[in-house]
Amino acid sequence: MQIWTSVFAAIAAFVLTWIAGFWFIPLLHRLKYGQTILDIGPKWHKAKKEGTPTMGGITFIFAVFVSFIVGMIVFSATGADYSGADKAELIRSMAGMIMAVMFGFMGFLDDFIKVKKKHNEGLTPLQKIIFQVMIIAAYFATLYISGLRRTVILFPGGLQWDMGLFYYPVMGIGILYLVNAVNLTDGIDGLCSSVTVIYMAVFAVISGMLGMFGMRLMALCAAGGCVGFLMWNFPPAKVFMGDTGSMFLGGIVCALGVGCGVEFLMVLAAMVYILEALSVVIQSTVFKITKKIYHTKEGKRLFKMTPIHHHFELSHWSEIKIDAVFSTVAALFGAFAVVLAYGMFVK
């Protein structure tokens, strides 16, 4: 019954997100909530994408949250005991969902400032970091106070690393990196949504192996919401998810990995996001080093543009091709994570 409840919840998230687009996108047009494109990006972005409605992530945040809550209520009605054995599952999943919604709210503030001021600068970097650190701290505090104080990192082959209290700052930095990495992946039509569908499918399988019905419900609802959003965001996009949507998805990505207690597998499954953000770090580092070495105003660039999906875009790959290739890479890493999870948890 639990698996079917999760499947129906995923379908509901898909349908709600898809249907919401029919009235929400025209609303965004009327409000003139269009995306402002930076001049430093690919030149055709400003010509073709300027003014496309943003903050479309609101549609799937609402759909995923409602479907998830209804699913958890159904679980309770069909045997889950949230006052007893299943209490930990309720806390893990609800804390994770609330963390994701708060990240989405932060993204909404960022988007709202951008559209109101008609430029591509919303919250300052310092404001974003402070907001994100507060959200992460609240998430871990909730788990800790609730008695969920696991600090062990699991690896294949039965290896374990108990980090003690160092787990929280280290994993906090990891969440900070990964949430922003998901945000960076949302740079072309359909990319973040399609890659995230793969990630959610992977964690639906892994959480199923672990018997974590709340985590599986969260993963499948998020997958359904992403597919529903792809109906509107597939190239050429009729709406962008904005930081509102990508920050929310980043929160879900981290909530699943940490909530399931499989941080190592999370890194594998999230490799596309990680490489996207890493390309920015590498580009900046190479630029600064070569600038000093050659004593020039401009340093050397390893990539044509970062995040790395723009490198391929400037290499004349179509958006659909980039979506397909990046999703395939995500699927390969995800499949590897599932295989390792099977060896670790299925006896």
Tab-separated table of N, CA, C and O in Angstrom, residues 146-266:
chain	number	residue	atom	x	y	z
A	146	SER	N	15.354	16.231	18.331
A	146	SER	CA	14.397	15.123	18.230
A	146	SER	C	15.034	13.775	18.553
A	146	SER	O	14.348	12.750	18.545
A	147	GLY	N	16.339	13.781	18.799
A	147	GLY	CA	17.023	12.538	19.153
A	147	GLY	C	17.661	11.818	17.988
A	147	GLY	O	18.253	10.746	18.151
A	148	LEU	N	17.554	12.394	16.781
A	148	LEU	CA	18.167	11.784	15.598
A	148	LEU	C	19.573	12.352	15.447
A	148	LEU	O	19.802	13.335	14.754
A	149	ARG	N	20.522	11.716	16.111
A	149	ARG	CA	21.869	12.280	16.231
A	149	ARG	C	22.935	11.429	15.539
A	149	ARG	O	24.093	11.375	15.962
A	150	ARG	N	22.572	10.797	14.461
A	150	ARG	CA	23.527	9.974	13.721
A	150	ARG	C	24.636	10.843	13.147
A	150	ARG	O	24.381	11.853	12.491
A	151	THR	N	25.868	10.445	13.364
A	151	THR	CA	27.017	11.197	12.840
A	151	THR	C	27.978	10.288	12.074
A	151	THR	O	29.141	10.633	11.871
A	152	VAL	N	27.476	9.140	11.648
A	152	VAL	CA	28.297	8.145	10.958
A	152	VAL	C	28.093	8.238	9.447
A	152	VAL	O	26.955	8.275	8.967
A	153	ILE	N	29.181	8.290	8.702
A	153	ILE	CA	29.134	8.245	7.241
A	153	ILE	C	29.369	6.798	6.820
A	153	ILE	O	30.363	6.182	7.222
A	154	LEU	N	28.456	6.259	6.023
A	154	LEU	CA	28.558	4.875	5.564
A	154	LEU	C	29.212	4.819	4.188
A	154	LEU	O	28.912	5.623	3.311
A	155	PHE	N	30.092	3.824	4.008
A	155	PHE	CA	30.760	3.606	2.736
A	155	PHE	C	30.544	2.155	2.307
A	155	PHE	O	30.232	1.291	3.137
A	156	PRO	N	30.713	1.856	1.024
A	156	PRO	CA	30.597	0.463	0.564
A	156	PRO	C	31.631	-0.421	1.259
A	156	PRO	O	32.687	0.053	1.698
A	157	GLY	N	31.322	-1.685	1.359
A	157	GLY	CA	32.239	-2.629	1.985
A	157	GLY	C	32.150	-2.654	3.495
A	157	GLY	O	33.021	-3.215	4.168
A	158	GLY	N	31.117	-2.039	4.041
A	158	GLY	CA	30.938	-2.046	5.490
A	158	GLY	C	31.776	-1.027	6.232
A	158	GLY	O	31.797	-1.015	7.469
A	159	LEU	N	32.461	-0.155	5.497
A	159	LEU	CA	33.286	0.870	6.144
A	159	LEU	C	32.411	1.975	6.725
A	159	LEU	O	31.397	2.362	6.123
A	160	GLN	N	32.803	2.485	7.887
A	160	GLN	CA	32.068	3.548	8.552
A	160	GLN	C	33.038	4.588	9.100
A	160	GLN	O	34.162	4.266	9.465
A	161	TRP	N	32.578	5.818	9.146
A	161	TRP	CA	33.389	6.895	9.713
A	161	TRP	C	32.504	7.718	10.629
A	161	TRP	O	31.645	8.460	10.180
A	162	ASP	N	32.724	7.569	11.925
A	162	ASP	CA	31.962	8.345	12.897
A	162	ASP	C	32.667	9.679	13.100
A	162	ASP	O	33.735	9.751	13.709
A	163	MET	N	32.055	10.738	12.616
A	163	MET	CA	32.671	12.059	12.661
A	163	MET	C	32.368	12.807	13.953
A	163	MET	O	32.921	13.886	14.189
A	164	GLY	N	31.490	12.243	14.782
A	164	GLY	CA	31.126	12.932	16.008
A	164	GLY	C	30.484	14.278	15.704
A	164	GLY	O	29.781	14.439	14.700
A	165	LEU	N	30.746	15.266	16.532
A	165	LEU	CA	30.142	16.582	16.349
A	165	LEU	C	30.665	17.309	15.109
A	165	LEU	O	30.042	18.265	14.633
A	166	PHE	N	31.810	16.853	14.571
A	166	PHE	CA	32.332	17.470	13.356
A	166	PHE	C	31.410	17.199	12.159
A	166	PHE	O	31.490	17.883	11.136
A	167	TYR	N	30.542	16.199	12.305
A	167	TYR	CA	29.608	15.858	11.224
A	167	TYR	C	28.783	17.080	10.827
A	167	TYR	O	28.580	17.343	9.625
A	168	TYR	N	28.325	17.837	11.797
A	168	TYR	CA	27.385	18.929	11.521
A	168	TYR	C	28.005	20.079	10.721
A	168	TYR	O	27.426	20.509	9.711
A	169	PRO	N	29.170	20.608	11.104
A	169	PRO	CA	29.751	21.673	10.266
A	169	PRO	C	30.201	21.171	8.902
A	169	PRO	O	30.032	21.868	7.896
A	170	VAL	N	30.763	19.949	8.872
A	170	VAL	CA	31.232	19.405	7.591
A	170	VAL	C	30.058	19.166	6.651
A	170	VAL	O	30.077	19.558	5.476
A	171	MET	N	29.012	18.519	7.164
A	171	MET	CA	27.855	18.250	6.323
A	171	MET	C	27.101	19.534	6.009
A	171	MET	O	26.488	19.661	4.951
A	172	GLY	N	27.157	20.503	6.929
A	172	GLY	CA	26.531	21.796	6.663
A	172	GLY	C	27.156	22.477	5.460
A	172	GLY	O	26.467	23.030	4.596
A	173	ILE	N	28.485	22.431	5.398
A	173	ILE	CA	29.198	22.987	4.246
A	173	ILE	C	28.837	22.220	2.980
A	173	ILE	O	28.666	22.799	1.900
A	174	GLY	N	28.708	20.900	3.121
A	174	GLY	CA	28.329	20.067	1.983
A	174	GLY	C	26.955	20.432	1.446
A	174	GLY	O	26.751	20.529	0.229
A	175	ILE	N	26.004	20.651	2.347
A	175	ILE	CA	24.655	21.054	1.926
A	175	ILE	C	24.695	22.424	1.269
A	175	ILE	O	24.055	22.655	0.233
A	176	LEU	N	25.462	23.334	1.852
A	176	LEU	CA	25.596	24.680	1.293
A	176	LEU	C	26.115	24.613	-0.139
A	176	LEU	O	25.600	25.293	-1.043
A	177	TYR	N	27.125	23.787	-0.350
A	177	TYR	CA	27.708	23.621	-1.694
A	177	TYR	C	26.689	23.016	-2.652
A	177	TYR	O	26.487	23.506	-3.776
A	178	LEU	N	26.034	21.951	-2.212
A	178	LEU	CA	25.169	21.200	-3.112
A	178	LEU	C	23.904	21.969	-3.478
A	178	LEU	O	23.460	21.926	-4.634
A	179	VAL	N	23.327	22.679	-2.521
A	179	VAL	CA	22.136	23.480	-2.823
A	179	VAL	C	22.456	24.520	-3.891
A	179	VAL	O	21.692	24.721	-4.849
A	180	ASN	N	23.591	25.183	-3.749
A	180	ASN	CA	23.981	26.192	-4.730
A	180	ASN	C	24.420	25.556	-6.047
A	180	ASN	O	24.289	26.177	-7.112
A	181	ALA	N	24.916	24.326	-5.990
A	181	ALA	CA	25.284	23.614	-7.212
A	181	ALA	C	24.035	23.295	-8.032
A	181	ALA	O	24.046	23.408	-9.265
A	182	VAL	N	22.970	22.889	-7.368
A	182	VAL	CA	21.697	22.637	-8.064
A	182	VAL	C	21.203	23.935	-8.701
A	182	VAL	O	20.726	23.947	-9.844
A	183	ASN	N	21.348	25.028	-7.972
A	183	ASN	CA	20.953	26.338	-8.488
A	183	ASN	C	21.729	26.698	-9.753
A	183	ASN	O	21.165	27.218	-10.722
A	184	LEU	N	23.030	26.401	-9.779
A	184	LEU	CA	23.863	26.694	-10.947
A	184	LEU	C	23.483	25.840	-12.149
A	184	LEU	O	23.668	26.252	-13.297
A	185	THR	N	22.942	24.649	-11.891
A	185	THR	CA	22.565	23.747	-12.976
A	185	THR	C	21.367	24.289	-13.755
A	185	THR	O	21.148	23.924	-14.909
A	186	ASP	N	20.603	25.166	-13.129
A	186	ASP	CA	19.441	25.758	-13.795
A	186	ASP	C	19.893	26.928	-14.658
A	186	ASP	O	19.639	28.086	-14.349
A	187	GLY	N	20.555	26.600	-15.778
A	187	GLY	CA	21.085	27.650	-16.641
A	187	GLY	C	20.562	27.614	-18.055
A	187	GLY	O	20.681	28.590	-18.795
A	188	ILE	N	19.985	26.476	-18.453
A	188	ILE	CA	19.370	26.381	-19.787
A	188	ILE	C	18.046	25.643	-19.644
A	188	ILE	O	17.792	24.962	-18.636
A	189	ASP	N	17.224	25.750	-20.652
A	189	ASP	CA	15.881	25.185	-20.600
A	189	ASP	C	15.914	23.675	-20.342
A	189	ASP	O	16.576	22.917	-21.060
A	190	GLY	N	15.203	23.250	-19.320
A	190	GLY	CA	14.998	21.835	-19.059
A	190	GLY	C	16.104	21.107	-18.339
A	190	GLY	O	15.911	19.959	-17.927
A	191	LEU	N	17.276	21.726	-18.153
A	191	LEU	CA	18.422	20.989	-17.620
A	191	LEU	C	18.240	20.577	-16.164
A	191	LEU	O	18.367	19.400	-15.816
A	192	CYS	N	17.959	21.532	-15.284
A	192	CYS	CA	17.842	21.220	-13.869
A	192	CYS	C	16.694	20.244	-13.619
A	192	CYS	O	16.823	19.297	-12.848
A	193	SER	N	15.573	20.452	-14.306
A	193	SER	CA	14.418	19.571	-14.127
A	193	SER	C	14.730	18.140	-14.542
A	193	SER	O	14.424	17.185	-13.818
A	194	SER	N	15.349	17.970	-15.705
A	194	SER	CA	15.606	16.629	-16.220
A	194	SER	C	16.644	15.884	-15.390
A	194	SER	O	16.475	14.692	-15.083
A	195	VAL	N	17.716	16.578	-14.994
A	195	VAL	CA	18.737	15.947	-14.156
A	195	VAL	C	18.151	15.581	-12.792
A	195	VAL	O	18.447	14.512	-12.234
A	196	THR	N	17.283	16.441	-12.268
A	196	THR	CA	16.704	16.201	-10.950
A	196	THR	C	15.716	15.039	-10.965
A	196	THR	O	15.605	14.302	-9.980
A	197	VAL	N	15.008	14.850	-12.068
A	197	VAL	CA	14.127	13.675	-12.190
A	197	VAL	C	14.939	12.392	-12.008
A	197	VAL	O	14.509	11.461	-11.311
A	198	ILE	N	16.117	12.358	-12.626
A	198	ILE	CA	16.991	11.182	-12.500
A	198	ILE	C	17.407	10.987	-11.047
A	198	ILE	O	17.336	9.877	-10.506
A	199	TYR	N	17.834	12.066	-10.406
A	199	TYR	CA	18.272	11.981	-9.009
A	199	TYR	C	17.148	11.477	-8.122
A	199	TYR	O	17.348	10.614	-7.258
A	200	MET	N	15.951	11.989	-8.317
A	200	MET	CA	14.816	11.588	-7.490
A	200	MET	C	14.451	10.123	-7.712
A	200	MET	O	14.084	9.410	-6.767
A	201	ALA	N	14.560	9.661	-8.944
A	201	ALA	CA	14.293	8.248	-9.232
A	201	ALA	C	15.292	7.354	-8.512
A	201	ALA	O	14.930	6.301	-7.955
A	202	VAL	N	16.546	7.786	-8.512
A	202	VAL	CA	17.595	7.028	-7.818
A	202	VAL	C	17.275	6.917	-6.330
A	202	VAL	O	17.346	5.836	-5.731
A	203	PHE	N	16.879	8.027	-5.725
A	203	PHE	CA	16.615	8.003	-4.286
A	203	PHE	C	15.272	7.372	-3.943
A	203	PHE	O	15.076	6.926	-2.807
A	204	ALA	N	14.366	7.301	-4.895
A	204	ALA	CA	13.142	6.535	-4.666
A	204	ALA	C	13.494	5.058	-4.500
A	204	ALA	O	12.937	4.357	-3.649
A	205	VAL	N	14.468	4.600	-5.292
A	205	VAL	CA	14.914	3.207	-5.208
A	205	VAL	C	15.697	2.967	-3.911
A	205	VAL	O	15.451	1.996	-3.187
A	206	ILE	N	16.652	3.859	-3.618
A	206	ILE	CA	17.491	3.677	-2.432
A	206	ILE	C	16.659	3.746	-1.149
A	206	ILE	O	16.811	2.910	-0.251
A	207	SER	N	15.769	4.713	-1.054
A	207	SER	CA	14.927	4.829	0.146
A	207	SER	C	13.992	3.636	0.269
A	207	SER	O	13.659	3.201	1.374
A	208	GLY	N	13.592	3.076	-0.874
A	208	GLY	CA	12.778	1.857	-0.848
A	208	GLY	C	13.560	0.690	-0.267
A	208	GLY	O	13.017	-0.119	0.500
A	209	MET	N	14.835	0.584	-0.640
A	209	MET	CA	15.689	-0.464	-0.079
A	209	MET	C	15.798	-0.335	1.438
A	209	MET	O	15.859	-1.335	2.160
A	210	LEU	N	15.812	0.909	1.901
A	210	LEU	CA	15.979	1.170	3.332
A	210	LEU	C	14.651	1.120	4.093
A	210	LEU	O	14.639	1.233	5.324
A	211	GLY	N	13.551	0.987	3.372
A	211	GLY	CA	12.243	0.945	4.011
A	211	GLY	C	11.806	2.287	4.564
A	211	GLY	O	11.001	2.348	5.494
A	212	MET	N	12.324	3.376	3.996
A	212	MET	CA	11.974	4.717	4.464
A	212	MET	C	10.851	5.278	3.599
A	212	MET	O	11.085	5.902	2.556
A	213	PHE	N	9.616	5.052	4.023
A	213	PHE	CA	8.473	5.439	3.200
A	213	PHE	C	8.357	6.950	3.039
A	213	PHE	O	7.939	7.442	1.989
A	214	GLY	N	8.727	7.731	4.050
A	214	GLY	CA	8.653	9.185	3.936
A	214	GLY	C	9.649	9.727	2.926
A	214	GLY	O	9.334	10.625	2.137
A	215	MET	N	10.867	9.183	2.934
A	215	MET	CA	11.890	9.611	1.989
A	215	MET	C	11.497	9.220	0.562
A	215	MET	O	11.681	9.997	-0.384
A	216	ARG	N	10.955	8.019	0.397
A	216	ARG	CA	10.517	7.586	-0.936
A	216	ARG	C	9.374	8.461	-1.440
A	216	ARG	O	9.334	8.842	-2.610
A	217	LEU	N	8.446	8.789	-0.539
A	217	LEU	CA	7.337	9.675	-0.912
A	217	LEU	C	7.869	11.026	-1.366
A	217	LEU	O	7.431	11.576	-2.385
A	218	MET	N	8.829	11.583	-0.631
A	218	MET	CA	9.416	12.874	-0.982
A	218	MET	C	10.074	12.812	-2.358
A	218	MET	O	9.894	13.709	-3.189
A	219	ALA	N	10.852	11.769	-2.595
A	219	ALA	CA	11.562	11.628	-3.868
A	219	ALA	C	10.589	11.517	-5.038
A	219	ALA	O	10.764	12.164	-6.080
A	220	LEU	N	9.552	10.700	-4.880
A	220	LEU	CA	8.612	10.495	-5.984
A	220	LEU	C	7.754	11.735	-6.228
A	220	LEU	O	7.439	12.061	-7.382
A	221	CYS	N	7.367	12.429	-5.170
A	221	CYS	CA	6.614	13.678	-5.348
A	221	CYS	C	7.455	14.712	-6.087
A	221	CYS	O	6.964	15.399	-7.000
A	222	ALA	N	8.730	14.830	-5.701
A	222	ALA	CA	9.625	15.786	-6.372
A	222	ALA	C	9.829	15.400	-7.829
A	222	ALA	O	9.868	16.266	-8.713
A	223	ALA	N	9.943	14.093	-8.095
A	223	ALA	CA	10.092	13.632	-9.476
A	223	ALA	C	8.857	13.987	-10.293
A	223	ALA	O	8.963	14.483	-11.423
A	224	GLY	N	7.685	13.749	-9.725
A	224	GLY	CA	6.450	14.089	-10.421
A	224	GLY	C	6.340	15.575	-10.698
A	224	GLY	O	5.942	15.998	-11.793
A	225	GLY	N	6.716	16.401	-9.709
A	225	GLY	CA	6.681	17.845	-9.895
A	225	GLY	C	7.628	18.310	-10.986
A	225	GLY	O	7.288	19.189	-11.792
A	226	CYS	N	8.816	17.703	-11.041
A	226	CYS	CA	9.798	18.079	-12.073
A	226	CYS	C	9.317	17.710	-13.471
A	226	CYS	O	9.493	18.480	-14.424
A	227	VAL	N	8.701	16.534	-13.602
A	227	VAL	CA	8.175	16.124	-14.911
A	227	VAL	C	7.042	17.058	-15.333
A	227	VAL	O	6.958	17.477	-16.498
A	228	GLY	N	6.176	17.417	-14.372
A	228	GLY	CA	5.104	18.357	-14.680
A	228	GLY	C	5.643	19.705	-15.121
A	228	GLY	O	5.119	20.327	-16.058
A	229	PHE	N	6.721	20.154	-14.471
A	229	PHE	CA	7.319	21.434	-14.835
A	229	PHE	C	7.997	21.359	-16.195
A	229	PHE	O	8.016	22.355	-16.943
A	230	LEU	N	8.546	20.205	-16.532
A	230	LEU	CA	9.191	20.031	-17.834
A	230	LEU	C	8.213	20.238	-18.986
A	230	LEU	O	8.613	20.579	-20.103
A	231	MET	N	6.922	20.022	-18.730
A	231	MET	CA	5.913	20.270	-19.754
A	231	MET	C	5.929	21.735	-20.192
A	231	MET	O	5.520	22.075	-21.307
A	232	TRP	N	6.398	22.605	-19.320
A	232	TRP	CA	6.449	24.042	-19.609
A	232	TRP	C	7.875	24.561	-19.782
A	232	TRP	O	8.080	25.630	-20.366
A	233	ASN	N	8.858	23.807	-19.270
A	233	ASN	CA	10.241	24.270	-19.253
A	233	ASN	C	11.111	23.601	-20.311
A	233	ASN	O	12.252	23.995	-20.519
A	234	PHE	N	10.562	22.603	-21.016
A	234	PHE	CA	11.333	21.927	-22.064
A	234	PHE	C	11.618	22.925	-23.181
A	234	PHE	O	10.774	23.761	-23.505
A	235	PRO	N	12.824	22.871	-23.766
A	235	PRO	CA	13.198	23.851	-24.786
A	235	PRO	C	12.208	23.898	-25.962
A	235	PRO	O	11.844	22.842	-26.470
A	236	PRO	N	11.783	25.098	-26.374
A	236	PRO	CA	12.055	26.407	-25.764
A	236	PRO	C	11.123	26.646	-24.571
A	236	PRO	O	9.907	26.468	-24.681
A	237	ALA	N	11.668	27.067	-23.458
A	237	ALA	CA	10.918	27.200	-22.217
A	237	ALA	C	9.878	28.308	-22.295
A	237	ALA	O	10.138	29.386	-22.829
A	238	LYS	N	8.707	28.007	-21.749
A	238	LYS	CA	7.653	29.020	-21.617
A	238	LYS	C	7.720	29.693	-20.252
A	238	LYS	O	7.078	30.715	-20.025
A	239	VAL	N	8.480	29.093	-19.336
A	239	VAL	CA	8.655	29.659	-17.999
A	239	VAL	C	9.941	29.097	-17.411
A	239	VAL	O	10.354	27.982	-17.753
A	240	PHE	N	10.593	29.867	-16.563
A	240	PHE	CA	11.779	29.415	-15.831
A	240	PHE	C	11.387	29.137	-14.380
A	240	PHE	O	10.497	29.798	-13.830
A	241	MET	N	12.065	28.187	-13.756
A	241	MET	CA	11.778	27.903	-12.355
A	241	MET	C	12.340	28.987	-11.438
A	241	MET	O	11.834	29.205	-10.336
A	242	GLY	N	13.381	29.680	-11.892
A	242	GLY	CA	14.011	30.709	-11.079
A	242	GLY	C	14.735	30.116	-9.882
A	242	GLY	O	14.744	28.898	-9.677
A	243	ASP	N	15.333	30.985	-9.095
A	243	ASP	CA	15.977	30.531	-7.863
A	243	ASP	C	14.942	29.932	-6.915
A	243	ASP	O	15.253	29.071	-6.097
A	244	THR	N	13.687	30.386	-7.054
A	244	THR	CA	12.600	29.837	-6.243
A	244	THR	C	12.561	28.322	-6.368
A	244	THR	O	12.529	27.590	-5.365
A	245	GLY	N	12.572	27.838	-7.595
A	245	GLY	CA	12.475	26.404	-7.832
A	245	GLY	C	13.773	25.656	-7.618
A	245	GLY	O	13.793	24.579	-7.012
A	246	SER	N	14.883	26.222	-8.124
A	246	SER	CA	16.148	25.494	-8.047
A	246	SER	C	16.658	25.369	-6.613
A	246	SER	O	17.238	24.347	-6.232
A	247	MET	N	16.428	26.408	-5.786
A	247	MET	CA	16.845	26.319	-4.389
A	247	MET	C	15.995	25.284	-3.636
A	247	MET	O	16.501	24.542	-2.786
A	248	PHE	N	14.715	25.235	-3.950
A	248	PHE	CA	13.838	24.218	-3.354
A	248	PHE	C	14.317	22.823	-3.726
A	248	PHE	O	14.428	21.931	-2.865
A	249	LEU	N	14.613	22.610	-4.999
A	249	LEU	CA	15.082	21.292	-5.438
A	249	LEU	C	16.418	20.942	-4.787
A	249	LEU	O	16.660	19.784	-4.433
A	250	GLY	N	17.283	21.947	-4.612
A	250	GLY	CA	18.547	21.702	-3.912
A	250	GLY	C	18.311	21.235	-2.496
A	250	GLY	O	19.003	20.343	-1.992
A	251	GLY	N	17.310	21.821	-1.842
A	251	GLY	CA	16.962	21.390	-0.495
A	251	GLY	C	16.461	19.952	-0.457
A	251	GLY	O	16.827	19.174	0.433
A	252	ILE	N	15.638	19.579	-1.438
A	252	ILE	CA	15.136	18.197	-1.518
A	252	ILE	C	16.286	17.228	-1.756
A	252	ILE	O	16.362	16.151	-1.141
A	253	VAL	N	17.189	17.597	-2.667
A	253	VAL	CA	18.352	16.748	-2.971
A	253	VAL	C	19.129	16.428	-1.694
A	253	VAL	O	19.484	15.278	-1.425
A	254	CYS	N	19.397	17.450	-0.889
A	254	CYS	CA	20.170	17.258	0.343
A	254	CYS	C	19.356	16.557	1.417
A	254	CYS	O	19.888	15.709	2.156
A	255	ALA	N	18.071	16.869	1.521
A	255	ALA	CA	17.215	16.239	2.527
A	255	ALA	C	17.149	14.731	2.324
A	255	ALA	O	17.124	13.963	3.295
A	256	LEU	N	17.147	14.296	1.083
A	256	LEU	CA	17.088	12.860	0.791
A	256	LEU	C	18.397	12.170	1.163
A	256	LEU	O	18.394	11.112	1.795
A	257	GLY	N	19.518	12.752	0.757
A	257	GLY	CA	20.806	12.127	1.045
A	257	GLY	C	21.107	12.048	2.521
A	257	GLY	O	21.493	10.996	3.041
A	258	VAL	N	20.887	13.158	3.234
A	258	VAL	CA	21.156	13.196	4.672
A	258	VAL	C	20.085	12.429	5.438
A	258	VAL	O	20.387	11.685	6.367
A	259	GLY	N	18.827	12.592	5.030
A	259	GLY	CA	17.738	11.915	5.719
A	259	GLY	C	17.813	10.403	5.619
A	259	GLY	O	17.450	9.695	6.563
A	260	CYS	N	18.290	9.912	4.487
A	260	CYS	CA	18.450	8.459	4.317
A	260	CYS	C	19.737	7.949	4.950
A	260	CYS	O	19.955	6.736	5.042
A	261	GLY	N	20.617	8.858	5.358
A	261	GLY	CA	21.878	8.443	5.970
A	261	GLY	C	22.860	7.858	4.975
A	261	GLY	O	23.663	6.991	5.331
A	262	VAL	N	22.794	8.331	3.720
A	262	VAL	CA	23.678	7.793	2.671
A	262	VAL	C	24.412	8.943	1.968
A	262	VAL	O	24.329	9.103	0.750
A	263	GLU	N	25.139	9.707	2.736
A	263	GLU	CA	25.805	10.891	2.197
A	263	GLU	C	26.782	10.557	1.074
A	263	GLU	O	26.902	11.317	0.101
A	264	PHE	N	27.486	9.442	1.193
A	264	PHE	CA	28.434	9.047	0.144
A	264	PHE	C	27.697	8.770	-1.159
A	264	PHE	O	28.125	9.214	-2.236
A	265	LEU	N	26.580	8.061	-1.075
A	265	LEU	CA	25.784	7.762	-2.269
A	265	LEU	C	25.151	9.034	-2.824
A	265	LEU	O	24.966	9.167	-4.040
A	266	MET	N	24.824	9.963	-1.949
A	266	MET	CA	24.286	11.253	-2.388
A	266	MET	C	25.285	11.970	-3.282
A	266	MET	O	24.914	12.544	-4.316
